[in-house]
PDB file of C-alpha atoms and ligand atoms in Angstrom:
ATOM      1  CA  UNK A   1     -67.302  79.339  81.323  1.00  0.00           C
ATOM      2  CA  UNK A   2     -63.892  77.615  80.266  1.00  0.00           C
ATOM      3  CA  UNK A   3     -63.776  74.969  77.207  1.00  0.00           C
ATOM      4  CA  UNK A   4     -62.662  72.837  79.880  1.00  0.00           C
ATOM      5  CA  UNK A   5     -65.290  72.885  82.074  1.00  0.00           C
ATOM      6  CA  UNK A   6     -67.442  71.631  79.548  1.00  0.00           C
ATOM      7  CA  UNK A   7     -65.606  68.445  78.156  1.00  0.00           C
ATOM      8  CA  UNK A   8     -66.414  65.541  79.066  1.00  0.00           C
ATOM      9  CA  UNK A   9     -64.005  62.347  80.083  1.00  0.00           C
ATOM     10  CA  UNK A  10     -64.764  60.844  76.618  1.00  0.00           C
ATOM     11  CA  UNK A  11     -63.985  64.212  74.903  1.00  0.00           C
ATOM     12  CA  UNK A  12     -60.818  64.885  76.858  1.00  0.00           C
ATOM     13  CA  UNK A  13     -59.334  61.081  76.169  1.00  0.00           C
ATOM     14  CA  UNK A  14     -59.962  61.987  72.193  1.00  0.00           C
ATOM     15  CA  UNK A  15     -58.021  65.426  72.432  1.00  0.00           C
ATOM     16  CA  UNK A  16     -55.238  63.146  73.910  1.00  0.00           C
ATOM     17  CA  UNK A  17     -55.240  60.027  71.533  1.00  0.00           C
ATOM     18  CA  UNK A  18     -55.145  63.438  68.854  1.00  0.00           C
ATOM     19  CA  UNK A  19     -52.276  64.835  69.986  1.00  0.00           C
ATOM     20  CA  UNK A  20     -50.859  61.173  70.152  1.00  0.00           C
ATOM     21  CA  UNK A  21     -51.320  60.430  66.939  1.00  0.00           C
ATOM     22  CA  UNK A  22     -50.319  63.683  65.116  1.00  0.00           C
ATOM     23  CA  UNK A  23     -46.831  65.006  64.086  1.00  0.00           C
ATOM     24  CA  UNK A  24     -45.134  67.788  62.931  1.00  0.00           C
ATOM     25  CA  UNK A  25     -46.348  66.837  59.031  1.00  0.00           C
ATOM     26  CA  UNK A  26     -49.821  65.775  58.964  1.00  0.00           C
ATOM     27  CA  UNK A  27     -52.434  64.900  61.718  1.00  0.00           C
ATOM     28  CA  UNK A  28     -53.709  61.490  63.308  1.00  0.00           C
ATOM     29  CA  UNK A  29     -55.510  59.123  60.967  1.00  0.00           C
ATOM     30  CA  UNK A  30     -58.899  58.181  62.092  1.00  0.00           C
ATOM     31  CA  UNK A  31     -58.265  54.705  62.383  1.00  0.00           C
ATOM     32  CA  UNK A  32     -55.088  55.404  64.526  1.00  0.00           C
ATOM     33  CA  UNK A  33     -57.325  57.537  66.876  1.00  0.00           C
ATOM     34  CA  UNK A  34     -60.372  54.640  67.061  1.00  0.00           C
ATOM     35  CA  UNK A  35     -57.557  52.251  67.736  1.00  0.00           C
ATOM     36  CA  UNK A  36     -55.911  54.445  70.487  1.00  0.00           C
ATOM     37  CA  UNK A  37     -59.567  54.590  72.005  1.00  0.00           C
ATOM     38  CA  UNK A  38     -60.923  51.202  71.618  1.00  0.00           C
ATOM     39  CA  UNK A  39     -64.151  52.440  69.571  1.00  0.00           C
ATOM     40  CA  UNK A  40     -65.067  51.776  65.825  1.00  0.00           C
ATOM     41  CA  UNK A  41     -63.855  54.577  63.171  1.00  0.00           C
ATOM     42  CA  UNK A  42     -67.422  56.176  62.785  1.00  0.00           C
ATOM     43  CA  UNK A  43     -67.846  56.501  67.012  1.00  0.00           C
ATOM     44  CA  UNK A  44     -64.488  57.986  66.539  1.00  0.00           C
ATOM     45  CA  UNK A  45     -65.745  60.245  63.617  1.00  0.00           C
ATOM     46  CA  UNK A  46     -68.951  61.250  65.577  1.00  0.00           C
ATOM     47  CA  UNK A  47     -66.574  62.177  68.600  1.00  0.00           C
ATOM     48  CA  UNK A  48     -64.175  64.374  65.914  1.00  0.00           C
ATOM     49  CA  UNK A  49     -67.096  66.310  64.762  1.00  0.00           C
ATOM     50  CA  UNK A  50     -68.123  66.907  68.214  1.00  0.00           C
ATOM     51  CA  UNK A  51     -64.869  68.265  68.469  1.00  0.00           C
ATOM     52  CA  UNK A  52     -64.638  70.534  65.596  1.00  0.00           C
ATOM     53  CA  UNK A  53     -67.383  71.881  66.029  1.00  0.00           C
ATOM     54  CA  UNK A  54     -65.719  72.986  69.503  1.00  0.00           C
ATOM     55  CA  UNK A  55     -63.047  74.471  67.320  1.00  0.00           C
ATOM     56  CA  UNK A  56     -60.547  72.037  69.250  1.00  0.00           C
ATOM     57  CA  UNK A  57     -59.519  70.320  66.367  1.00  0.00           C
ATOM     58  CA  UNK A  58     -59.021  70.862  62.859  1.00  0.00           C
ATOM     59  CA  UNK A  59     -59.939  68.189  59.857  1.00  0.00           C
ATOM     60  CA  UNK A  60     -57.966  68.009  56.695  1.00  0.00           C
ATOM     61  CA  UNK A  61     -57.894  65.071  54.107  1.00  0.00           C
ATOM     62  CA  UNK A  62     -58.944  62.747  56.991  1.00  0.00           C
ATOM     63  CA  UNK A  63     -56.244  63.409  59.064  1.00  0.00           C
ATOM     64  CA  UNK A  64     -57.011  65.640  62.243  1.00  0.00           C
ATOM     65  CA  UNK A  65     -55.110  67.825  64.490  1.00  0.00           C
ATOM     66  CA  UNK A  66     -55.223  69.611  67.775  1.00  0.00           C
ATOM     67  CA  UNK A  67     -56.044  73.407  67.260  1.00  0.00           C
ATOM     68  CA  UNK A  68     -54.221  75.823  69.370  1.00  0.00           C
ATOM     69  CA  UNK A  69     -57.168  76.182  71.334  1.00  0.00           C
ATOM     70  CA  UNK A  70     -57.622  71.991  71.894  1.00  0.00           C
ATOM     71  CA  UNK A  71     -53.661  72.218  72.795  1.00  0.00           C
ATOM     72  CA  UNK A  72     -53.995  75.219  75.575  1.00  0.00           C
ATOM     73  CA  UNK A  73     -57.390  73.120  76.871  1.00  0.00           C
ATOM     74  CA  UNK A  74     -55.868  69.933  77.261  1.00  0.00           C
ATOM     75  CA  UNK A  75     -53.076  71.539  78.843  1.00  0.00           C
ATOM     76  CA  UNK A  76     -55.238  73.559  81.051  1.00  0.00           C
ATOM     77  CA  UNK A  77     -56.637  69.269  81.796  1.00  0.00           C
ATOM     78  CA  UNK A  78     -53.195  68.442  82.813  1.00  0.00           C
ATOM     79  CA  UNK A  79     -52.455  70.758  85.132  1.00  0.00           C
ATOM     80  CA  UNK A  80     -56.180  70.296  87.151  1.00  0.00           C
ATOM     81  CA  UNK A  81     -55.092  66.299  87.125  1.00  0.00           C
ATOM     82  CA  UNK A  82     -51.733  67.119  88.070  1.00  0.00           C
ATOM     83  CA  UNK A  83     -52.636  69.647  91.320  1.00  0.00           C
ATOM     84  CA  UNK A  84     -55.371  67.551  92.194  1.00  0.00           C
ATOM     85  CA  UNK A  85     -52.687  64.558  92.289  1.00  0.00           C
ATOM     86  CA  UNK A  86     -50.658  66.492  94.477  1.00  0.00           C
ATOM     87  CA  UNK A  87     -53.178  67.031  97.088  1.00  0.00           C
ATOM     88  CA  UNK A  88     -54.232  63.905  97.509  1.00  0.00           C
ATOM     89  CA  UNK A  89     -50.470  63.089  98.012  1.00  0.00           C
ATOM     90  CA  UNK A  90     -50.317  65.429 101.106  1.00  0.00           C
ATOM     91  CA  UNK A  91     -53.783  63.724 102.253  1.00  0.00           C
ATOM     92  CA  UNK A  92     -52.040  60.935 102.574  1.00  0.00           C
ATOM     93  CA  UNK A  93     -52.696  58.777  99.272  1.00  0.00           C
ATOM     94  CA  UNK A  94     -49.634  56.788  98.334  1.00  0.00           C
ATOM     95  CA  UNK A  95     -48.499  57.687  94.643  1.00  0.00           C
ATOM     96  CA  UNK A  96     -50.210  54.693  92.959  1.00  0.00           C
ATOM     97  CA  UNK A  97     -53.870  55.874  94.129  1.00  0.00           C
ATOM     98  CA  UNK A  98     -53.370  59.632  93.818  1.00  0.00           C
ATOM     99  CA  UNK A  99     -53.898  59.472  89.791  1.00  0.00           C
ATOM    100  CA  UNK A 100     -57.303  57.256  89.981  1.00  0.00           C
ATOM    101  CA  UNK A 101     -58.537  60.054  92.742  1.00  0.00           C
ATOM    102  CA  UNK A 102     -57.705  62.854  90.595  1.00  0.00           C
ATOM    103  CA  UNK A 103     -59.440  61.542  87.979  1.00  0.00           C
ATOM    104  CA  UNK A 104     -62.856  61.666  89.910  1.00  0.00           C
ATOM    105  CA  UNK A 105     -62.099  65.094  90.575  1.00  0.00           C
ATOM    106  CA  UNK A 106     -60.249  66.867  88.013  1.00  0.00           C
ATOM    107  CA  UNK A 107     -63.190  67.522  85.326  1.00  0.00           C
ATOM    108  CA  UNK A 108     -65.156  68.662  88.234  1.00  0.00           C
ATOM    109  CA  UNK A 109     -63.150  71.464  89.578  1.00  0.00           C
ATOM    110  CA  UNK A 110     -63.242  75.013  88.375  1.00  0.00           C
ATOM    111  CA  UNK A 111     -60.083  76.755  87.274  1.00  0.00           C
ATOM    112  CA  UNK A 112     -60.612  78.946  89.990  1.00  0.00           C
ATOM    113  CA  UNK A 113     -60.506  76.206  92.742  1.00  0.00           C
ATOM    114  CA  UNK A 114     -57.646  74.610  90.745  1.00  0.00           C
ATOM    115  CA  UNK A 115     -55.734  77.879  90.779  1.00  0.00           C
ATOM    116  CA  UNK A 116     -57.196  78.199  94.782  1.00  0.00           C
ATOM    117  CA  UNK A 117     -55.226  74.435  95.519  1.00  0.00           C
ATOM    118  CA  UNK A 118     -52.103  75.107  93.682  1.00  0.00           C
ATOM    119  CA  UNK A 119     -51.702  78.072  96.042  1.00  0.00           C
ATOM    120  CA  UNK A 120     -52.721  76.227  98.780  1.00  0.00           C
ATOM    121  CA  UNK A 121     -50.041  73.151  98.216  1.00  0.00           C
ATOM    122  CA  UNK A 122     -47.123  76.179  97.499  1.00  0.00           C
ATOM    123  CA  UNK A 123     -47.405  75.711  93.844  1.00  0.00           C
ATOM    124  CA  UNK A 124     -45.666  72.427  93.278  1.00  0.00           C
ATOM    125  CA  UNK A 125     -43.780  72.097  90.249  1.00  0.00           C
ATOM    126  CA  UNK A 126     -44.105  68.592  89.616  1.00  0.00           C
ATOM    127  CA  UNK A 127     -47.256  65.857  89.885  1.00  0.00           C
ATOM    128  CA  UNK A 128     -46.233  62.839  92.359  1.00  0.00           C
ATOM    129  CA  UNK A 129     -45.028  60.822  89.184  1.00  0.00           C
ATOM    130  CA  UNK A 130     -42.608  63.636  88.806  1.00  0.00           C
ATOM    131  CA  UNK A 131     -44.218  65.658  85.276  1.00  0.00           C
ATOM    132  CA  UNK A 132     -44.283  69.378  85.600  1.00  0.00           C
ATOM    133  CA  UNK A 133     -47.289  71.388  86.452  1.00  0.00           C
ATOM    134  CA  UNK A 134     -47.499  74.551  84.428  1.00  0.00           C
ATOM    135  CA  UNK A 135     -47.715  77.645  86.662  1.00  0.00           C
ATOM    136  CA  UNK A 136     -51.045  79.101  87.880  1.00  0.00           C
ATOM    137  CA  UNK A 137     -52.274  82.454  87.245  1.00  0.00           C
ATOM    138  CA  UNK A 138     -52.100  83.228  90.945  1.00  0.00           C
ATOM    139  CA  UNK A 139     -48.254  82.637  91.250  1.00  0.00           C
ATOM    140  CA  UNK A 140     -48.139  84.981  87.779  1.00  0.00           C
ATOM    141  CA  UNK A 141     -50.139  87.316  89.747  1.00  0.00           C
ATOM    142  CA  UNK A 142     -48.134  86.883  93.053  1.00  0.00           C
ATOM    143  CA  UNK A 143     -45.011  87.300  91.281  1.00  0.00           C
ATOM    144  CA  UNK A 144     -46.095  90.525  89.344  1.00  0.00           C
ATOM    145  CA  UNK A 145     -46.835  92.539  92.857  1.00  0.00           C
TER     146      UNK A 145
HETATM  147 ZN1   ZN B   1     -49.821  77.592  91.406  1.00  0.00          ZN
HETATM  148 ZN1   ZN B   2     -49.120  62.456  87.875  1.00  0.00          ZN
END
């Protein structure tokens, strides 16, 4: 089973506010991440050590950052939001209500059913608010043969 499919909503909104607060120098302060979520600093903490432990981030002095492993898995989150957001454009949901739909959805699929939709919409290249979708493995595999 992927990281992914094991994250939670909570867990994939603290990888974000993470990679929000973290630059090339150091990594996001724990106040600047319980800030970006709306919790106190120790909820925050409890979530961060959650996290480690996941090897998804990595704590130094206080300050946190996304491993490579939490960048690649929220990535891997983007792209299921992003194709699910593109079906429900073709069903027929206007742009505005596609990104609360995917959200009900986009924890919940599989990479494999992901991967199964993107091929199914003709691997778009863009979400309906116009940010790239990174390609699937079935158009690397597609394009290999
Ligand atoms: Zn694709
Ligand atoms: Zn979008």
């Amino acid at each position: 089973m992927e990281v992914l499919e094991k994250l939670d909503r909570r867990q994939i909104e603290t990888l974000t506010a993470v990679r929000k607060g973290q630059n090339e120098v150091r990594g996001a302060s724990l106040n600047f991440i319980a800030d970006a979520l709306g919790i106190r600093a120790p909820s925050a903490l409890g979530r961060l050590t959650t996290l480690e432990r996941l090897h998804l981030v990595t704590r130094y002095r206080g300050k946190t950052r996304l491993s490579a492993q939490g960048e690649a898995c929220l990535l891997e989150y983007r792209r299921h939001h992003r194709v699910a957001e593109s079906l429900f454009q073709h069903l027929g949901l206007s742009v505005d209500a596609t990104h609360a739909a995917a959200l009900e959805v986009d924890l919940a699929f599989s990479h494999r059913t992901i991967d199964r939709l993107c091929e199914a919409e003709g691997h778009p290249k863009e979400c309906p608010h116009g940010e790239p979708i990174a390609p699937c493995s079935t158009r690397a595999g597609t394009e290999a043969s």
